[in-house]
Amino acid sequence: MSITPQTAGQIKTYFERRQTDVIALVRRLVELESPSGDADGSRAVAALLVGVAREIPSVWTFEKISARESYGEHVRFKAFGGGERGRGILIVGHTDTVHPRGSVGERPWREEGGKFYGPGVFDMKANCVLALEVLRCCAELDIKPKRPVTLLLTCDEESGSANGGRELVEEEARAAECVLVLEPPAPGGRVKTARKGTGYYEVLVEGRAAHAGLEPEKGVSAVHELARQILRLHELNEPARGTTVSVGVIGGGTHSNVVPAEARAEVDVRFSTLDEAHRIDGLIRASEPFD
């Protein structure tokens, strides 16, 4: 159906009336910590959202889908179904966050200047609640979309969607007429119209251990080699092309008095075009040792 000025006014009144309940649910979701890979937290969040969906008349199916490697549970809701109504509307979000368990204790939920703060509230637990609330609003006001609606909330987005999330999104997207993504806006409320591609790499360096004081000349430092590789990786940055290369995690060595025999680094790559992805991938895979 089309949204008339009268209907828009009813929607506004509805959300004003429901505001306290919506905020309370967002807080419950935030305080159920669910960092990527935390199966218990993921299941708790999924259970809460399914419990909410059971009370929404427009939601006719809800499904918890186990992620791979005990990562938790993805959740899929179907609304406004029934009959042959063609390709649907897909709404995509995620329930995992980047905040480690214990973050809520360090930075508890609070309201300040009309805004609410808490680990994961912006990205993107508030939007998970909002999506369900929109389905509730449509049901209460007898607003029936022209197409069936699928709400898919994965539990592995922040870690690259490698535990079943990507396959679910691709499966649903192929059957959809359009897709709405619940990722929060850019600074200033700007709408996001695209996302960069992502690549993850691990650099492993093997050296030779030796006593750093007695016979350092017999050693080959893996840490020194890794440092030089990191500088080389940094030189691959091409901001004008939308390409960034960042070494985010490093490690190596055993003791300060031992020439380190091993070192490793985790590398995050972002790119705006597939050509850039192939170019950077080729350069990284072609890396040679300095020593």
XYZ file of C-alpha atoms in Angstrom:
291
model
C 0.000 0.000 0.000
C 1.015 3.634 -0.415
C 1.811 5.772 2.626
C -0.555 8.750 2.786
C -0.017 11.821 4.997
C -2.638 10.397 7.335
C -0.815 7.066 7.553
C 2.494 8.858 8.132
C 0.908 10.657 11.071
C -0.309 7.357 12.492
C 3.183 5.893 12.183
C 4.661 8.889 14.021
C 2.101 8.535 16.815
C 2.797 4.805 17.028
C 6.542 5.240 17.536
C 6.039 8.022 20.055
C 3.827 5.683 22.066
C 6.252 2.775 21.754
C 9.458 4.727 22.402
C 9.941 3.662 26.027
C 9.430 -0.024 25.205
C 11.768 0.162 22.204
C 14.549 1.779 24.239
C 14.130 -0.799 27.006
C 14.508 -3.623 24.478
C 17.594 -2.037 22.930
C 19.139 -1.864 26.386
C 18.388 -5.540 27.052
C 19.996 -6.462 23.753
C 23.096 -4.352 24.426
C 23.536 -5.845 27.882
C 23.412 -9.335 26.364
C 26.979 -9.159 25.135
C 27.562 -10.992 21.859
C 31.062 -10.438 20.471
C 31.828 -12.367 17.289
C 32.511 -16.006 18.114
C 30.820 -15.914 21.529
C 28.295 -18.714 21.059
C 26.527 -18.220 24.390
C 26.054 -14.513 23.811
C 24.875 -15.085 20.253
C 22.288 -17.650 21.327
C 21.009 -15.393 24.099
C 20.496 -12.547 21.647
C 18.806 -14.853 19.132
C 16.456 -16.190 21.817
C 15.476 -12.677 22.870
C 14.759 -11.542 19.315
C 12.748 -14.673 18.487
C 10.740 -14.151 21.683
C 9.911 -10.625 20.527
C 9.009 -11.828 17.027
C 6.521 -14.352 18.427
C 4.394 -11.408 19.549
C 4.314 -9.716 16.138
C 1.322 -10.849 14.018
C 2.987 -10.008 10.699
C 5.897 -12.416 11.371
C 4.795 -15.845 10.221
C 8.066 -17.795 10.529
C 11.215 -17.389 12.601
C 14.245 -19.619 12.379
C 17.481 -19.914 14.344
C 20.286 -21.284 12.172
C 23.446 -22.654 13.788
C 26.621 -21.012 12.548
C 29.716 -23.039 11.765
C 32.448 -23.710 14.335
C 30.107 -23.139 17.304
C 29.948 -19.449 16.438
C 26.377 -19.005 17.619
C 23.098 -18.598 15.772
C 21.911 -16.627 12.775
C 18.236 -15.604 12.846
C 15.821 -15.378 9.912
C 12.306 -13.940 10.086
C 9.654 -14.042 7.359
C 6.828 -11.512 7.429
C 3.796 -10.652 5.310
C 3.980 -13.964 3.495
C 1.334 -16.218 2.072
C 0.292 -16.682 -1.535
C 2.363 -16.087 -4.629
C 3.545 -12.503 -4.247
C 6.792 -12.627 -6.200
C 10.255 -11.547 -5.144
C 10.472 -9.997 -1.723
C 12.163 -7.318 0.325
C 15.276 -8.426 2.201
C 16.428 -6.577 5.310
C 19.950 -7.528 6.422
C 21.632 -6.932 9.777
C 23.865 -8.638 12.317
C 23.785 -9.423 16.018
C 27.518 -9.711 16.725
C 29.686 -6.806 17.868
C 33.391 -5.960 17.986
C 33.309 -5.378 21.750
C 34.811 -8.157 23.929
C 32.802 -9.638 26.762
C 33.088 -7.408 29.831
C 32.793 -4.171 27.855
C 29.338 -3.454 29.283
C 30.806 -3.553 32.785
C 33.455 -1.031 31.796
C 31.112 1.177 29.770
C 27.559 0.525 30.998
C 24.401 1.686 29.285
C 23.733 5.371 29.803
C 21.681 8.262 28.447
C 23.369 11.562 27.796
C 21.969 14.565 25.960
C 19.087 12.575 24.503
C 21.428 9.887 23.154
C 22.000 6.358 24.382
C 25.429 4.775 24.752
C 26.588 1.186 25.224
C 28.877 -1.316 23.465
C 27.231 -2.353 20.204
C 24.239 -0.001 20.419
C 25.204 1.852 17.212
C 26.567 -1.101 15.279
C 24.002 -2.422 15.311
C 21.724 -3.685 18.048
C 19.429 -0.663 18.007
C 18.740 -1.303 14.332
C 17.944 -4.979 14.969
C 15.252 -3.852 17.400
C 14.047 -1.139 15.030
C 13.578 -3.637 12.192
C 11.303 -5.809 14.316
C 9.460 -2.737 15.569
C 8.733 -1.669 11.990
C 7.159 -5.071 11.338
C 5.080 -4.669 14.514
C 4.024 -1.174 13.454
C 2.904 -2.360 10.026
C 0.850 -5.134 11.588
C -0.812 -2.847 14.143
C -1.669 -0.143 11.608
C -2.732 -2.679 8.963
C -0.002 -1.557 6.575
C 0.762 -4.441 4.244
C 3.860 -4.113 2.044
C 3.420 -4.974 -1.601
C 6.027 -7.691 -1.228
C 6.858 -10.301 1.430
C 9.614 -9.294 3.851
C 12.610 -11.303 5.079
C 14.686 -10.040 8.001
C 18.054 -11.814 8.199
C 20.328 -11.149 11.185
C 23.661 -12.964 10.991
C 26.030 -13.552 13.913
C 29.419 -13.410 12.139
C 29.408 -10.158 10.161
C 32.067 -8.385 12.197
C 34.496 -11.252 11.644
C 33.997 -11.486 7.878
C 30.808 -13.598 7.583
C 32.901 -16.743 7.240
C 30.763 -18.969 9.481
C 27.680 -19.313 7.325
C 26.562 -15.687 7.259
C 27.782 -14.936 3.757
C 26.013 -17.937 2.248
C 22.732 -16.981 3.928
C 22.932 -13.389 2.703
C 23.728 -14.486 -0.859
C 20.922 -17.053 -0.839
C 18.318 -14.554 0.297
C 19.636 -11.738 -1.907
C 19.232 -13.858 -5.036
C 15.525 -14.251 -4.242
C 14.925 -10.584 -3.363
C 13.716 -7.675 -5.441
C 15.586 -5.211 -3.245
C 17.803 -5.296 -0.163
C 17.931 -2.856 2.747
C 21.009 -3.038 4.975
C 20.761 -1.912 8.597
C 24.382 -0.776 8.952
C 24.503 2.603 10.740
C 25.113 5.803 8.764
C 28.375 7.537 8.076
C 29.354 10.588 10.193
C 26.763 13.331 10.015
C 23.973 10.901 9.195
C 25.094 10.437 5.595
C 23.535 7.458 3.853
C 25.878 4.641 2.863
C 25.329 3.582 -0.727
C 28.237 1.150 -1.075
C 30.725 -0.859 0.939
C 34.357 -1.625 0.288
C 35.495 -5.175 -0.310
C 37.641 -6.789 2.373
C 40.604 -9.148 2.364
C 42.352 -10.775 5.322
C 45.910 -12.083 5.202
C 48.306 -13.659 7.660
C 52.058 -13.184 7.260
C 54.188 -15.930 8.852
C 57.944 -15.487 9.195
C 60.435 -18.230 10.096
C 63.871 -17.251 11.395
C 66.544 -19.017 13.454
C 66.830 -18.846 17.231
C 70.087 -18.008 18.995
C 71.190 -16.511 22.294
C 71.022 -12.739 21.849
C 74.024 -12.155 24.113
C 76.360 -15.080 23.506
C 76.060 -15.788 19.786
C 73.574 -13.439 18.080
C 75.404 -13.888 14.764
C 74.057 -17.462 14.604
C 70.468 -16.218 14.748
C 68.139 -14.841 12.111
C 65.511 -12.507 13.544
C 61.978 -13.233 12.364
C 60.803 -10.030 14.083
C 63.279 -7.912 12.109
C 62.128 -9.522 8.876
C 58.486 -8.952 9.819
C 59.175 -5.282 10.557
C 60.563 -4.832 7.058
C 57.572 -6.681 5.570
C 55.202 -4.386 7.463
C 56.854 -1.324 5.978
C 56.517 -2.881 2.528
C 52.839 -3.622 3.117
C 52.255 -0.044 4.213
C 53.658 1.144 0.895
C 50.805 -0.663 -0.889
C 48.275 1.889 0.375
C 46.563 3.780 -2.448
C 43.967 6.082 -0.811
C 43.150 7.747 -4.131
C 42.058 4.347 -5.454
C 40.140 3.536 -2.290
C 42.694 0.908 -1.277
C 43.989 0.590 2.278
C 46.379 -1.970 3.751
C 46.660 -2.129 7.538
C 48.638 -4.466 9.780
C 46.467 -4.724 12.879
C 47.934 -7.586 14.944
C 51.577 -8.646 15.298
C 53.416 -11.157 17.467
C 56.652 -13.060 17.696
C 59.574 -14.241 19.756
C 59.763 -16.050 23.078
C 62.168 -14.166 25.367
C 64.001 -10.861 25.205
C 67.406 -12.599 25.254
C 66.622 -14.929 22.344
C 66.835 -13.983 18.679
C 63.222 -14.655 17.617
C 62.691 -17.654 15.383
C 59.093 -16.848 14.483
C 56.805 -13.869 13.968
C 53.394 -13.269 12.491
C 51.090 -10.446 11.456
C 47.415 -10.111 10.521
C 46.671 -7.801 7.618
C 43.397 -6.057 6.746
C 42.891 -4.927 3.130
C 40.017 -2.763 1.860
C 39.347 -2.054 -1.821
C 36.739 -0.283 -3.947
C 37.022 -2.303 -7.165
C 37.609 -5.933 -8.063
C 40.582 -4.921 -10.200
C 42.218 -3.380 -7.132
C 41.467 -6.532 -5.143
C 43.294 -8.672 -7.701
C 46.182 -6.214 -7.922
C 46.766 -6.082 -4.158
C 46.246 -9.828 -3.781
C 48.906 -10.481 -6.390
C 51.394 -8.133 -4.753
C 50.906 -9.618 -1.295
C 51.152 -13.203 -2.509
C 54.308 -12.370 -4.444
C 56.095 -11.113 -1.305
C 59.691 -12.307 -0.941
C 61.896 -12.286 2.166
C 64.303 -9.367 2.562
C 66.757 -11.726 4.313
